[in-house]
Every structure is written in C-alpha cells, then in structure tokens.
Coordinates of C-alpha atoms in Angstrom, one line a residue:
Chain G
M1 CA 143.7 58.6 -49.4
K2 CA 145.7 57.2 -52.0
E3 CA 149.2 55.5 -52.1
L4 CA 151.8 56.4 -54.5
V5 CA 155.1 54.4 -54.9
I6 CA 158.1 56.0 -56.4
I7 CA 160.6 54.0 -57.9
S8 CA 163.3 53.5 -60.6
G9 CA 164.7 50.6 -62.6
K10 CA 168.0 52.1 -62.1
G11 CA 169.6 53.7 -58.7
G12 CA 170.9 57.3 -58.8
T13 CA 167.5 58.7 -61.5
G14 CA 166.4 61.5 -58.9
K15 CA 164.0 59.3 -57.2
T16 CA 164.5 61.1 -53.7
S17 CA 165.2 64.3 -55.7
I18 CA 161.3 63.6 -57.0
T19 CA 159.8 62.3 -53.9
A20 CA 160.7 65.2 -51.8
S21 CA 159.6 68.0 -54.1
F22 CA 155.8 65.8 -54.4
A23 CA 156.0 66.6 -50.3
A24 CA 156.4 69.8 -50.4
L25 CA 153.9 70.5 -53.2
A26 CA 151.6 67.6 -51.7
V27 CA 148.6 68.8 -49.7
H28 CA 148.4 67.1 -46.9
P29 CA 150.8 64.0 -47.3
V30 CA 152.5 61.3 -45.2
L31 CA 156.0 59.7 -46.1
A32 CA 158.2 56.8 -45.8
D33 CA 161.8 56.0 -47.0
C34 CA 161.8 52.6 -48.3
D35 CA 165.0 52.5 -50.0
V36 CA 166.5 51.1 -46.9
D37 CA 169.5 50.5 -48.3
A38 CA 170.3 53.8 -49.7
A39 CA 168.0 55.8 -47.4
D40 CA 168.7 59.4 -48.3
L41 CA 165.5 61.5 -47.8
H42 CA 165.5 62.5 -44.7
L43 CA 168.9 64.0 -46.3
I44 CA 166.3 66.9 -47.5
L45 CA 163.5 66.7 -45.4
Q46 CA 165.6 66.8 -42.4
P47 CA 162.9 64.7 -39.8
E48 CA 162.8 65.2 -36.1
I49 CA 162.5 61.9 -34.8
Q50 CA 160.0 61.4 -32.5
T51 CA 159.7 57.6 -31.7
S52 CA 162.6 55.0 -32.7
E53 CA 162.1 51.1 -33.2
N54 CA 164.7 48.2 -33.3
F55 CA 163.9 46.1 -36.2
V56 CA 164.2 42.3 -35.4
S57 CA 163.9 40.0 -38.4
G58 CA 164.9 36.3 -38.2
H59 CA 167.7 34.5 -36.2
L60 CA 171.5 33.7 -36.8
A61 CA 172.9 30.9 -35.9
E62 CA 175.8 30.4 -32.8
I63 CA 177.7 27.6 -32.0
R64 CA 178.2 27.1 -28.0
S65 CA 181.6 25.4 -28.7
G66 CA 181.4 24.5 -24.8
D67 CA 179.0 22.2 -25.8
C68 CA 180.2 21.1 -29.3
M69 CA 181.8 18.1 -30.3
Q70 CA 182.8 19.0 -34.1
C71 CA 180.9 16.6 -35.2
G72 CA 181.0 18.1 -38.4
L73 CA 177.2 17.6 -39.1
C74 CA 176.2 21.6 -39.1
M75 CA 179.0 22.5 -41.3
A76 CA 177.1 19.3 -44.4
V77 CA 173.8 20.7 -43.5
C78 CA 175.2 24.3 -44.1
R79 CA 173.8 25.3 -47.8
F80 CA 175.8 29.0 -47.4
D81 CA 179.1 27.6 -46.5
A82 CA 178.3 30.0 -43.5
I83 CA 180.1 27.7 -41.0
K84 CA 183.8 27.3 -40.7
D85 CA 186.0 25.8 -37.9
F86 CA 183.3 25.3 -35.9
N87 CA 181.9 29.4 -36.1
V88 CA 179.5 31.1 -37.9
D89 CA 180.1 33.8 -40.3
V90 CA 177.0 36.0 -39.7
M91 CA 177.9 37.5 -43.2
A92 CA 177.0 34.1 -44.4
C93 CA 174.5 32.9 -42.5
E94 CA 171.2 33.0 -44.0
G95 CA 169.2 32.3 -40.8
C96 CA 167.2 29.0 -42.0
G97 CA 168.0 27.1 -38.9
A98 CA 169.2 23.4 -40.6
C99 CA 172.5 23.3 -38.4
V100 CA 170.4 24.2 -35.0
E101 CA 167.8 21.4 -36.0
F102 CA 170.0 19.1 -36.8
C103 CA 173.5 19.1 -33.8
P104 CA 173.1 16.3 -32.2
E105 CA 174.4 17.9 -29.2
Q106 CA 172.1 20.9 -29.5
A107 CA 175.3 22.9 -29.1
I108 CA 174.2 25.8 -31.8
D109 CA 171.9 28.9 -30.1
F110 CA 169.6 30.6 -32.7
P111 CA 168.8 33.9 -31.0
E112 CA 166.8 36.8 -32.9
Q113 CA 168.6 39.0 -35.5
E114 CA 169.0 43.1 -35.0
C115 CA 168.5 44.0 -38.7
G116 CA 168.3 47.5 -38.0
V117 CA 166.3 50.7 -36.3
W118 CA 163.2 52.4 -37.7
H119 CA 161.8 55.6 -36.6
R120 CA 158.6 58.1 -36.6
S121 CA 159.5 61.4 -37.3
K122 CA 158.2 65.2 -37.8
T123 CA 159.0 67.5 -41.4
R124 CA 158.6 70.1 -42.4
H125 CA 155.9 68.7 -44.8
G126 CA 154.2 65.8 -43.0
S127 CA 155.1 62.8 -40.8
M128 CA 157.2 60.5 -42.0
V129 CA 158.6 56.6 -41.3
H130 CA 162.3 55.7 -42.2
A131 CA 164.9 53.5 -41.0
R132 CA 168.4 52.3 -41.2
M133 CA 169.8 48.8 -41.7
H134 CA 172.3 47.4 -40.3
P135 CA 175.4 46.7 -42.2
G136 CA 175.1 43.5 -44.5
A137 CA 171.9 42.7 -42.7
E138 CA 169.1 40.7 -44.3
N139 CA 165.6 41.0 -44.2
S140 CA 165.0 44.5 -46.5
G141 CA 161.8 43.5 -48.2
K142 CA 160.3 42.9 -44.7
L143 CA 161.2 45.9 -43.5
V144 CA 159.7 47.6 -46.3
S145 CA 156.7 46.2 -45.5
L146 CA 156.4 47.6 -41.7
L147 CA 157.7 51.0 -43.2
R148 CA 154.4 50.8 -45.6
S149 CA 151.8 49.3 -42.5
E150 CA 153.3 51.7 -40.3
I151 CA 152.6 54.9 -42.5
R152 CA 149.5 53.8 -43.8
K153 CA 148.5 53.7 -40.2
I154 CA 149.4 57.0 -39.4
A155 CA 147.7 58.3 -42.5
E156 CA 144.7 56.7 -41.5
K157 CA 144.7 58.5 -38.0
E158 CA 146.3 62.2 -39.5
K159 CA 143.7 62.0 -42.2
A160 CA 146.2 62.3 -45.1
T161 CA 145.7 62.8 -48.5
V162 CA 148.2 61.2 -50.2
V163 CA 151.3 58.8 -48.7
L164 CA 154.2 59.0 -50.6
V165 CA 156.9 56.1 -51.1
D166 CA 160.4 56.6 -51.8
G167 CA 160.5 53.1 -52.7
S168 CA 163.6 50.7 -53.6
P169 CA 165.7 50.5 -56.7
G170 CA 166.0 47.0 -59.4
I171 CA 163.3 44.6 -59.0
G172 CA 164.1 42.0 -56.2
C173 CA 163.0 41.9 -52.8
P174 CA 162.7 45.0 -51.5
V175 CA 161.3 46.5 -54.3
I176 CA 158.4 43.9 -54.4
A177 CA 157.4 44.8 -51.1
S178 CA 157.4 48.9 -52.3
I179 CA 155.0 48.2 -54.5
T180 CA 152.4 45.3 -53.6
G181 CA 149.2 47.0 -52.8
A182 CA 149.8 50.8 -54.0
D183 CA 147.8 52.6 -56.1
A184 CA 149.7 53.9 -58.5
V185 CA 153.8 53.9 -59.1
L186 CA 155.9 56.9 -60.7
V187 CA 159.0 54.7 -62.2
V188 CA 161.6 57.7 -63.0
T189 CA 164.0 57.2 -65.9
E190 CA 166.8 58.2 -67.5
P191 CA 167.2 58.7 -71.5
T192 CA 169.8 56.1 -71.8
L193 CA 170.2 52.6 -72.8
S194 CA 170.6 51.2 -69.1
G195 CA 167.4 53.3 -68.5
E196 CA 165.2 52.1 -70.9
H197 CA 166.2 48.7 -70.6
D198 CA 165.9 48.2 -66.9
L199 CA 162.5 50.4 -67.1
E200 CA 161.3 47.5 -69.4
R201 CA 161.8 45.2 -66.7
V202 CA 160.4 47.0 -63.4
L203 CA 157.1 47.7 -65.8
Q204 CA 157.3 43.5 -66.2
L205 CA 157.1 43.6 -62.9
I206 CA 154.7 46.5 -61.5
T207 CA 152.3 45.3 -64.7
H208 CA 152.9 41.2 -62.9
F209 CA 151.2 42.7 -59.5
R210 CA 148.9 45.0 -61.8
I211 CA 149.3 48.3 -60.6
P212 CA 148.4 51.5 -62.4
A213 CA 152.5 53.1 -63.4
M214 CA 153.3 56.0 -64.9
I215 CA 156.6 57.5 -65.8
C216 CA 158.9 60.4 -66.7
V217 CA 162.0 61.1 -67.7
N218 CA 164.6 62.9 -65.7
K219 CA 167.6 65.0 -68.3
W220 CA 165.4 63.9 -70.8
D221 CA 167.4 66.5 -73.0
I222 CA 170.1 64.5 -72.5
N223 CA 169.4 62.3 -75.0
P224 CA 165.7 63.6 -76.7
K225 CA 165.7 60.7 -79.1
M226 CA 165.9 58.5 -76.1
T227 CA 163.3 60.1 -74.2
S228 CA 160.8 59.7 -77.4
R229 CA 162.0 56.2 -77.1
I230 CA 161.5 55.4 -73.7
E231 CA 157.9 56.9 -73.7
A232 CA 156.7 55.2 -76.6
L233 CA 158.1 51.6 -74.5
A234 CA 156.2 53.2 -71.6
K235 CA 153.4 53.5 -73.5
S236 CA 153.1 50.1 -75.1
M237 CA 153.3 49.0 -71.7
K238 CA 150.0 50.5 -70.8
A239 CA 152.2 53.1 -68.9
V240 CA 151.8 56.6 -68.7
P241 CA 154.5 59.3 -69.7
V242 CA 153.6 62.4 -67.1
G243 CA 156.3 64.2 -67.9
R244 CA 160.4 65.1 -68.9
I245 CA 162.1 66.8 -66.8
P246 CA 165.7 68.8 -68.4
Y247 CA 169.4 68.4 -67.3
D248 CA 169.5 70.8 -64.3
A249 CA 172.4 71.8 -62.4
A250 CA 169.9 73.0 -59.5
V251 CA 168.8 69.5 -59.0
T252 CA 172.5 69.2 -57.1
D253 CA 172.4 72.9 -55.2
A254 CA 169.0 71.6 -53.8
Q255 CA 170.6 68.3 -52.4
V256 CA 173.4 70.2 -50.8
N257 CA 171.2 72.8 -49.5
A258 CA 168.9 70.3 -48.2
R259 CA 166.0 71.8 -50.0
A260 CA 163.6 70.2 -52.2
L261 CA 164.0 71.2 -55.7
V262 CA 160.7 73.0 -55.8
E263 CA 161.5 75.0 -52.4
S264 CA 164.9 76.0 -53.7
S265 CA 164.6 76.8 -57.6
D266 CA 162.0 78.4 -59.7
G267 CA 164.1 76.8 -62.8
A268 CA 163.6 74.5 -65.5
A269 CA 163.4 71.2 -63.7
A270 CA 161.3 72.7 -60.9
R271 CA 159.0 73.8 -62.9
A272 CA 158.8 70.5 -64.7
V273 CA 158.5 68.9 -61.6
R274 CA 155.7 71.0 -60.7
E275 CA 153.5 70.2 -63.9
I276 CA 154.5 66.2 -63.2
W277 CA 153.1 66.6 -59.4
E278 CA 149.4 68.2 -61.2
T279 CA 149.1 66.1 -63.7
I280 CA 150.3 62.6 -61.3
Q281 CA 146.9 64.5 -59.4
K282 CA 144.6 64.1 -61.8
Q283 CA 145.4 60.7 -62.4
L284 CA 145.7 59.3 -58.9
F285 CA 142.1 60.6 -58.2
A286 CA 141.0 60.5 -61.3
E287 CA 137.5 59.4 -59.8
E288 CA 137.7 62.1 -57.4
C289 CA 139.2 64.7 -59.2
C290 CA 136.3 66.9 -58.1
H291 CA 138.1 67.1 -54.6
V292 CA 141.4 67.8 -55.6
T293 CA 142.5 70.8 -54.7
S294 CA 146.4 72.1 -54.8
Chain D
M1 CA 192.7 38.8 -58.2
K2 CA 188.7 39.6 -58.1
I3 CA 188.1 43.7 -58.4
A4 CA 184.2 44.2 -56.8
V5 CA 183.4 47.4 -58.2
A6 CA 180.5 48.6 -55.7
S7 CA 178.8 51.5 -54.7
G8 CA 176.3 52.4 -51.2
K9 CA 173.7 53.9 -53.6
G10 CA 172.9 53.1 -57.3
G11 CA 173.8 55.1 -60.7
T12 CA 176.9 56.1 -59.1
G13 CA 178.5 55.1 -62.2
K14 CA 179.6 50.9 -61.2
T15 CA 179.2 49.8 -64.8
T16 CA 180.9 52.8 -66.4
L17 CA 183.5 52.1 -64.2
S18 CA 183.5 48.5 -64.8
C19 CA 183.6 48.8 -68.4
A20 CA 186.0 51.9 -68.6
M21 CA 188.4 49.7 -66.5
A22 CA 188.3 46.7 -68.6
F23 CA 188.5 48.4 -72.1
A24 CA 191.8 49.9 -70.4
V25 CA 193.4 47.3 -69.1
Q26 CA 196.2 45.3 -71.7
E27 CA 195.9 42.4 -70.4
E28 CA 193.1 39.2 -70.7
V29 CA 190.1 40.4 -68.0
T30 CA 187.3 38.8 -67.5
L31 CA 183.2 40.8 -66.3
L32 CA 181.2 40.0 -64.4
D33 CA 178.0 41.6 -64.6
C34 CA 176.7 40.6 -61.0
D35 CA 173.9 43.4 -60.5
V36 CA 171.9 40.4 -61.9
E37 CA 168.4 43.0 -60.9
E38 CA 169.7 45.1 -63.2
P39 CA 172.7 44.1 -65.9
N40 CA 173.9 46.5 -68.1
S41 CA 177.3 46.0 -68.6
H42 CA 176.2 44.5 -72.3
F43 CA 175.6 48.0 -73.4
F44 CA 178.9 49.3 -73.1
I45 CA 181.1 45.9 -73.5
R46 CA 178.5 44.9 -76.6
P47 CA 180.2 41.1 -76.4
E48 CA 179.4 38.4 -79.1
I49 CA 177.8 35.9 -76.9
E50 CA 178.9 32.7 -77.1
S51 CA 176.8 30.9 -74.8
R52 CA 173.5 31.0 -72.7
E53 CA 172.5 29.0 -69.6
Q54 CA 169.6 28.5 -67.7
V55 CA 169.7 28.9 -63.8
C56 CA 168.0 27.2 -61.7
R57 CA 168.0 26.8 -57.7
P58 CA 166.3 24.2 -55.5
V59 CA 163.3 24.0 -54.2
P60 CA 161.0 21.8 -52.5
A61 CA 157.9 19.4 -54.3
V62 CA 155.2 17.5 -52.7
D63 CA 154.4 14.0 -53.2
S64 CA 150.9 14.2 -52.2
A65 CA 150.3 10.2 -52.5
V66 CA 153.5 10.0 -49.8
C67 CA 153.3 12.9 -47.7
T68 CA 151.2 11.7 -44.4
G69 CA 150.5 15.4 -43.5
C70 CA 152.8 15.3 -40.0
G71 CA 153.8 19.1 -40.2
E72 CA 157.8 18.6 -40.1
C73 CA 158.9 20.4 -42.6
A74 CA 156.6 23.4 -42.0
R75 CA 158.3 23.7 -38.7
V76 CA 161.6 23.1 -39.6
C77 CA 161.2 26.5 -42.4
R78 CA 161.6 29.3 -40.4
F79 CA 160.4 31.3 -44.2
N80 CA 157.2 30.0 -44.1
A81 CA 157.7 28.5 -47.4
V82 CA 156.2 25.2 -46.1
V83 CA 152.6 25.4 -44.8
S84 CA 151.0 22.5 -43.4
V85 CA 147.0 22.9 -43.8
G86 CA 145.1 19.4 -42.4
K87 CA 146.8 16.9 -44.3
K88 CA 148.0 18.9 -47.1
T89 CA 151.4 20.8 -47.1
L90 CA 152.0 23.7 -49.8
V91 CA 155.0 24.6 -50.6
F92 CA 155.4 28.6 -51.9
N93 CA 159.0 28.9 -53.9
E94 CA 158.8 32.7 -53.9
L95 CA 159.2 32.2 -49.9
C96 CA 161.9 29.2 -50.1
H97 CA 165.6 30.4 -49.4
S98 CA 166.6 26.5 -50.8
C99 CA 167.9 25.8 -47.4
G100 CA 166.9 21.9 -47.5
A101 CA 166.0 21.8 -43.9
C102 CA 162.6 20.4 -45.2
I103 CA 164.1 18.2 -47.5
R104 CA 166.5 16.6 -44.3
I105 CA 163.6 16.5 -41.8
C106 CA 160.7 14.8 -43.7
P107 CA 160.2 11.3 -42.7
T108 CA 158.9 9.8 -45.2
G109 CA 160.3 10.9 -48.4
A110 CA 157.5 13.3 -49.3
L111 CA 159.6 16.2 -50.4
K112 CA 162.0 16.2 -53.3
E113 CA 164.2 18.6 -54.5
I114 CA 163.6 20.0 -57.8
E115 CA 165.2 22.7 -60.5
E116 CA 163.2 26.4 -60.4
P117 CA 164.8 28.2 -63.2
I118 CA 165.3 31.7 -61.4
G119 CA 167.8 33.5 -64.9
Q120 CA 170.3 33.0 -67.1
I121 CA 173.9 33.6 -67.7
E122 CA 175.2 35.1 -70.8
T123 CA 178.9 34.2 -71.7
G124 CA 180.8 36.5 -74.5
R125 CA 183.8 38.3 -75.9
R126 CA 185.2 41.4 -76.8
D127 CA 188.3 41.7 -77.9
H128 CA 190.7 41.2 -74.9
V129 CA 187.6 41.1 -72.7
R130 CA 185.5 37.8 -71.5
F131 CA 181.6 38.8 -70.6
V132 CA 179.8 37.1 -68.3
S133 CA 176.4 38.4 -67.4
G134 CA 173.4 36.8 -64.5
R135 CA 170.3 38.1 -65.3
L136 CA 167.7 37.6 -62.5
D137 CA 163.6 36.9 -64.1
V138 CA 161.3 39.4 -63.5
G139 CA 159.4 38.0 -60.4
Q140 CA 161.9 36.0 -58.8
A141 CA 163.0 37.9 -55.3
M142 CA 166.2 36.2 -54.2
S143 CA 169.2 37.0 -55.9
P144 CA 172.5 35.8 -54.2
P145 CA 171.7 32.4 -55.2
L146 CA 172.2 33.3 -59.1
I147 CA 174.8 36.0 -57.9
R148 CA 176.9 32.8 -56.3
K149 CA 176.5 31.3 -59.6
T150 CA 178.2 34.6 -61.7
L151 CA 181.0 34.6 -59.8
E152 CA 181.8 30.9 -60.6
H153 CA 182.7 32.5 -64.1
A154 CA 185.6 34.2 -62.1
S155 CA 189.0 33.7 -63.7
P156 CA 190.7 31.4 -61.7
D157 CA 193.8 33.5 -62.0
G158 CA 194.0 36.2 -64.0
L159 CA 192.0 39.6 -63.5
T160 CA 188.3 39.7 -62.7
I161 CA 186.1 43.0 -62.3
V162 CA 183.0 42.3 -60.7
D163 CA 180.1 44.5 -61.8
C164 CA 178.1 44.6 -57.8
P165 CA 174.4 45.3 -56.9
P166 CA 174.1 48.5 -55.5
G167 CA 172.5 48.9 -51.7
T168 CA 174.5 47.2 -48.7
S169 CA 172.2 44.0 -47.7
C170 CA 172.3 40.4 -49.4
P171 CA 173.1 40.6 -53.1
Y172 CA 175.6 43.3 -52.2
V173 CA 177.5 41.2 -49.7
T174 CA 177.3 38.1 -51.5
A175 CA 179.2 40.2 -54.5
V176 CA 182.0 41.6 -52.4
K177 CA 182.4 39.2 -50.4
A178 CA 183.9 36.9 -53.1
C179 CA 186.3 39.0 -54.1
D180 CA 189.9 39.9 -52.9
A181 CA 189.2 43.8 -53.1
A182 CA 187.1 46.4 -54.0
I183 CA 186.4 49.8 -55.5
L184 CA 183.8 51.8 -53.9
V185 CA 182.3 54.3 -56.4
T186 CA 180.3 57.3 -55.2
E187 CA 179.7 61.2 -56.1
P188 CA 180.8 64.6 -54.3
T189 CA 177.5 64.9 -53.2
P190 CA 175.4 64.8 -49.9
F191 CA 173.8 61.5 -50.8
G192 CA 177.1 60.3 -52.5
L193 CA 178.6 60.9 -48.9
H194 CA 176.1 59.5 -46.4
D195 CA 176.0 55.9 -48.4
L196 CA 179.4 55.7 -49.1
K197 CA 179.6 55.7 -45.6
L198 CA 177.6 52.9 -45.4
A199 CA 179.0 50.7 -47.9
V200 CA 182.5 51.8 -45.7
E201 CA 181.1 50.4 -43.0
T202 CA 179.7 47.4 -44.6
I203 CA 183.2 46.3 -46.2
R204 CA 185.2 46.8 -43.1
D205 CA 182.5 44.1 -41.8
L206 CA 183.3 42.1 -44.4
G207 CA 187.7 42.3 -44.4
V208 CA 187.7 43.5 -47.9
P209 CA 190.6 46.0 -48.9
F210 CA 189.2 48.3 -50.7
G211 CA 189.8 52.2 -52.4
V212 CA 187.2 54.9 -53.1
A213 CA 186.5 56.1 -56.9
V214 CA 184.9 59.4 -57.7
N215 CA 182.7 60.1 -60.2
R216 CA 181.3 63.6 -61.7
V217 CA 183.8 65.8 -59.7
T218 CA 183.1 69.3 -60.4
D219 CA 185.5 71.1 -58.1
E220 CA 189.0 69.5 -56.6
A221 CA 187.9 69.8 -53.3
H222 CA 185.1 68.0 -52.7
P223 CA 183.4 66.4 -49.2
I224 CA 184.1 62.4 -50.2
R225 CA 188.1 63.5 -50.4
T226 CA 188.1 65.5 -47.1
Y227 CA 186.0 62.0 -46.1
C228 CA 188.6 59.7 -47.5
E229 CA 191.6 61.4 -46.2
A230 CA 190.5 61.5 -42.7
E231 CA 189.4 57.7 -42.6
G232 CA 193.0 56.7 -44.3
I233 CA 191.1 55.4 -47.4
P234 CA 193.1 55.6 -50.4
L235 CA 191.4 57.7 -53.2
L236 CA 192.1 55.7 -56.7
V237 CA 190.7 57.6 -59.3
E238 CA 188.2 60.7 -59.7
V239 CA 186.3 61.5 -63.3
P240 CA 185.5 64.7 -63.7
E241 CA 181.9 65.5 -64.6
D242 CA 181.1 66.0 -68.3
R243 CA 177.9 66.1 -70.5
R244 CA 180.1 64.3 -73.2
A245 CA 180.2 61.2 -70.9
A246 CA 177.1 61.4 -69.9
E247 CA 175.9 61.5 -73.5
A248 CA 178.5 59.0 -74.3
Y249 CA 176.7 56.7 -71.9
S250 CA 172.9 57.2 -72.8
R251 CA 174.1 56.0 -76.6
G252 CA 175.6 52.6 -74.5
E253 CA 179.3 54.3 -75.4
S254 CA 182.1 53.4 -72.9
I255 CA 183.7 56.7 -71.2
N256 CA 187.0 55.7 -72.4
S257 CA 186.5 57.2 -75.5
V258 CA 185.6 60.5 -74.4
M259 CA 188.0 60.5 -71.9
P260 CA 191.1 59.1 -73.3
G261 CA 193.0 60.6 -70.5
L262 CA 191.5 58.2 -67.9
N263 CA 192.8 54.9 -69.5
E264 CA 196.1 55.5 -67.4
T265 CA 194.7 55.8 -64.2
L266 CA 192.6 53.2 -64.5
R267 CA 195.1 50.8 -66.4
A268 CA 196.9 51.4 -62.6
V269 CA 193.9 50.5 -60.7
P270 CA 194.9 46.9 -60.2
E271 CA 197.8 47.6 -59.1
K272 CA 197.3 49.9 -56.4
L273 CA 194.9 46.9 -55.3
K274 CA 196.9 44.4 -55.2
A275 CA 199.3 46.2 -53.5
M276 CA 197.1 46.4 -50.6
L277 CA 196.3 43.2 -50.2

C-alpha cells in the first residue's frame, strides 16, 4: 500500500479535480481530504457519511467575571493581545494558558476547544475521511495528521492499494502535516510566474522532508515557454515531471456536474490525466511494478 | 483605511485583484503582501526594492549550567515545545508559539529568550504604489508572527490594500482582523461558492464589513450572484473570464493592461467599502 499526497504550492491549480480523477482511476483507493481549510473533494465525490466525530484540540481561556479582580496581570502576560476589558477575544487567543497560569485569583477557566468535525464516509470510489474546521479555528495541522492516520488505518483494514490525500496549499503548518511520512508527493502547478515561484518553495519543503516528488503542469498551453521552464526547474530539484494537462472547459463542467473529469469527459484534459495516472503508478510502485494492473 | 483582499480558497484571484486595484487607484497606496507562505504580488508590481529586514520571533533557549531540571517550563507549555527529561530541558522551536510562559515561570532564570529568524520583509515602490511583502522561510510552520510584523507597515492614514493568505484559519484571521473592511474574492463555480460560504461565516464572526468580488465570470446569472443577493452581501466587482487575462497573469503582468475598463470599477471599490463602515 502506498500513500500519494497531491499538493500545490499555490491554491486553485486543480489539485482537487485531479485527486478526484485519480480516485476514479485507481484500483482500490482510499481517500483523505486534508485541504481542511477549503475542503472541496466531497463536492465531487458526494460521500455518504458513516460516522462523525468532533475534533477537539487545544484550549481557550475564559475569564469568570465574578471571580476576576481586574488586576490586569493577564493582559500583561498575554502576547497575543487577546484580552480586552477582561474578556477573552476567542479569535486572538492562542490557547497558551499563560493567563490561566499567572492569574492570582485563578479566575480563568481553560476548557478544551472544539475546532471542527470530521467524518468517515463511503464514496463511489472508496472510503474517505474528510473534515470541516469551525470558522477561524486553529490546529488545522493537527487535524490533517489525524485524518491521515485514520485513513491509513482504514486502508490497512480494507487492504487498499493506494491512499490518495488531497493536501493543503502553502508551505506552513497544514502542508507540513500533509506530507510528512508520505511515499510520494505530486505537485500540481500552473505555467505562471507565481506558479514557478511557489513550486520552487514547495519543492524545497519536500526536499527538506526527503519525500520523492513528481510534478504536473495544469493549463500548460496558456504559456508553453513557462511550462518548459517549470519542468526544467523541477528536474533540477529532483522532482519528476509526469505530464501536462491542457486548458479545457470540461474541467469546470465536470465540477459543476459533481463528476471527476475522467468520469464525464474523454477530451484532451481527461486523456492527459489518465496518462499521468499511469506514469505515477509506475513511479509509485516501481519496485513492485509487476503486480500493478489498471 | 486598510482593505483586506481575502478568499476562502486559493487561486481565485486575490493577488490579481490586489495589484490591479493598487494600480487603478490614483492616490498614494500601500500594498501589503501578507500571503507570506506564497507571496506573489511582487511579480505584478515589480517594485524597486529599497530595503530588506529580517523578521525574528522569540523562542526559549536553555542555559544548562543554570537549569535545575525542575520541569516547570515543560508543565506550563501547552504546545509540547519544552520537554523536561530527567535533569535535561529540551526546546523544539517548531512547536513553540512564542507565548513566553516558560520564561516567566522559570524559577532559576535558566530560560532566556533568543530571536529565531522566520522570514523577511521587503519594502519598495513602483510609481504611486508603496510595496511591502512578507516572506516566510521554508521549513517554518508558523506564519502569524510574520503576518503581524508585515501588517505593522500599513499606512497610518492613507489607503492600504492587504493581500491576505487563503483559507479560513489562523493566517487568514490574523490578516483580516487587522483590517477595516474586506473584499472576498471568489469564482462562479461550486468550489468557489462552497469556500466563499466558509469565508463569509468566518468574517461575520470577526465583525469586519465586507463585499464580494467574482473572478472569471462567464455568465451573468451565476451562483455567486444568487447567493450574495439572498445574503444581502454587496457584489463589488465582477471580472469577466478572458484568456488574455490568464496569459497576462502567466507573464506576470497586471490585468489592467488587458482589461482597461476594469480600472474605473476598481477605483470605486475603496469608496464603496468606506460607505459601509
């Protein structure tokens, strides 16, 4: 069983559409939507939720006004300006507990924080875990780690061949949690100056964690010259280019119809995604390629 | 006035719109790139960089000669960034939130705060646009301290446009909360609508007045319009789908050149937002 994480230095490059297509093409996949900030995979895969659990992580300070002597020490120790007029601004509170520790009246409670809800589900292509963060909630990195460990358990139980993870954008906390320990990463990028810049940063991150990386260029024909430049950059950073997807209105149409691209189209983009999946499988299962069928 | 340009989801056109608006307005304007994990606005502004500063954040360091291994620091740390093993105290910077509780509690003064570099801020200018951009070092997990530092460069009384990080969690909240008003950028697709709803929910909790901008509009009757009308959210800008815009973007050119008609609409946005305060 192999775990492939699909990420993009930059958001909106087509990561989720590609993940959904891989889900349709893979033999026995299980799926995790770890883009917890903008979880969209469920819009295509229409999961049937089997179980739901609250995601509880970290704490939030709460001043009991009846016991508060308004000495102001809490404000002095809070580095996040989260206390105003002896009330805690939940959007600013970092959950460090400094105010709780140093309040001379012990007038500050520190309840556990409910950050979101996560689900185990069934889809037409396999089991899936996904989540929804509460607005403004913290600890998305921890939620990502939880989702990945759950889907690996499910994969083992079901003897799945591949775990597909729709990862998070950026290079910070959630994406670090998305890729650590994965077998391979596919970076979806676009042939733009910012796409090139973000790819370079995210490949530095992947190298830092020593994970084999592949890249594909979406909407490559918008700027063929930049596509070549991006592929050369990838190679120089030891990432393997696995294909190019042309600009194709069928991608948006598939989204609108809640289908994966390869389920609803046989056009140029769908064909490109099929080829990319074949190439990825060969990379992913290189040492056991004789067992791979598709 | 500080205007946040934000979106639940990445790739909807935050940077495109921030830069186009900065170029469209005729007054002196400050553009802050607070998408510090992937700052991109410099490609479009192409500023002359005048200065660079390193940004650090405080993390604890142990003086093992003084440390008695009492373990108080590890007890107060909610993030497992300080660990006490036998008589030894270890610090894991990547888990530290720089809250300072361990420093304050240490009874022997064995913990001191040292400054750890987390990124850079670049400052520059192009015509009437003052440009400030934060850039997180690769491998750093926590962007909010750098975002806060970048926000300190806002113009005290003039117009400031803040290109915000995507998503709805800590980096987004850090940037949007510091602004007077916000533009949520989205696309007329099911993904766009879904993520817009989450961004709206978050911004309502923050209490920041906002309107919506829709990018890549192909059809006048799009789902975002229906949603905004039902929710009473002002639609501030609609940018038509145009391959020329995508191509200009790919070359690092602002869309003002290929869509000159947009300038007037964008110029009016700060006024519209001001009226909502």
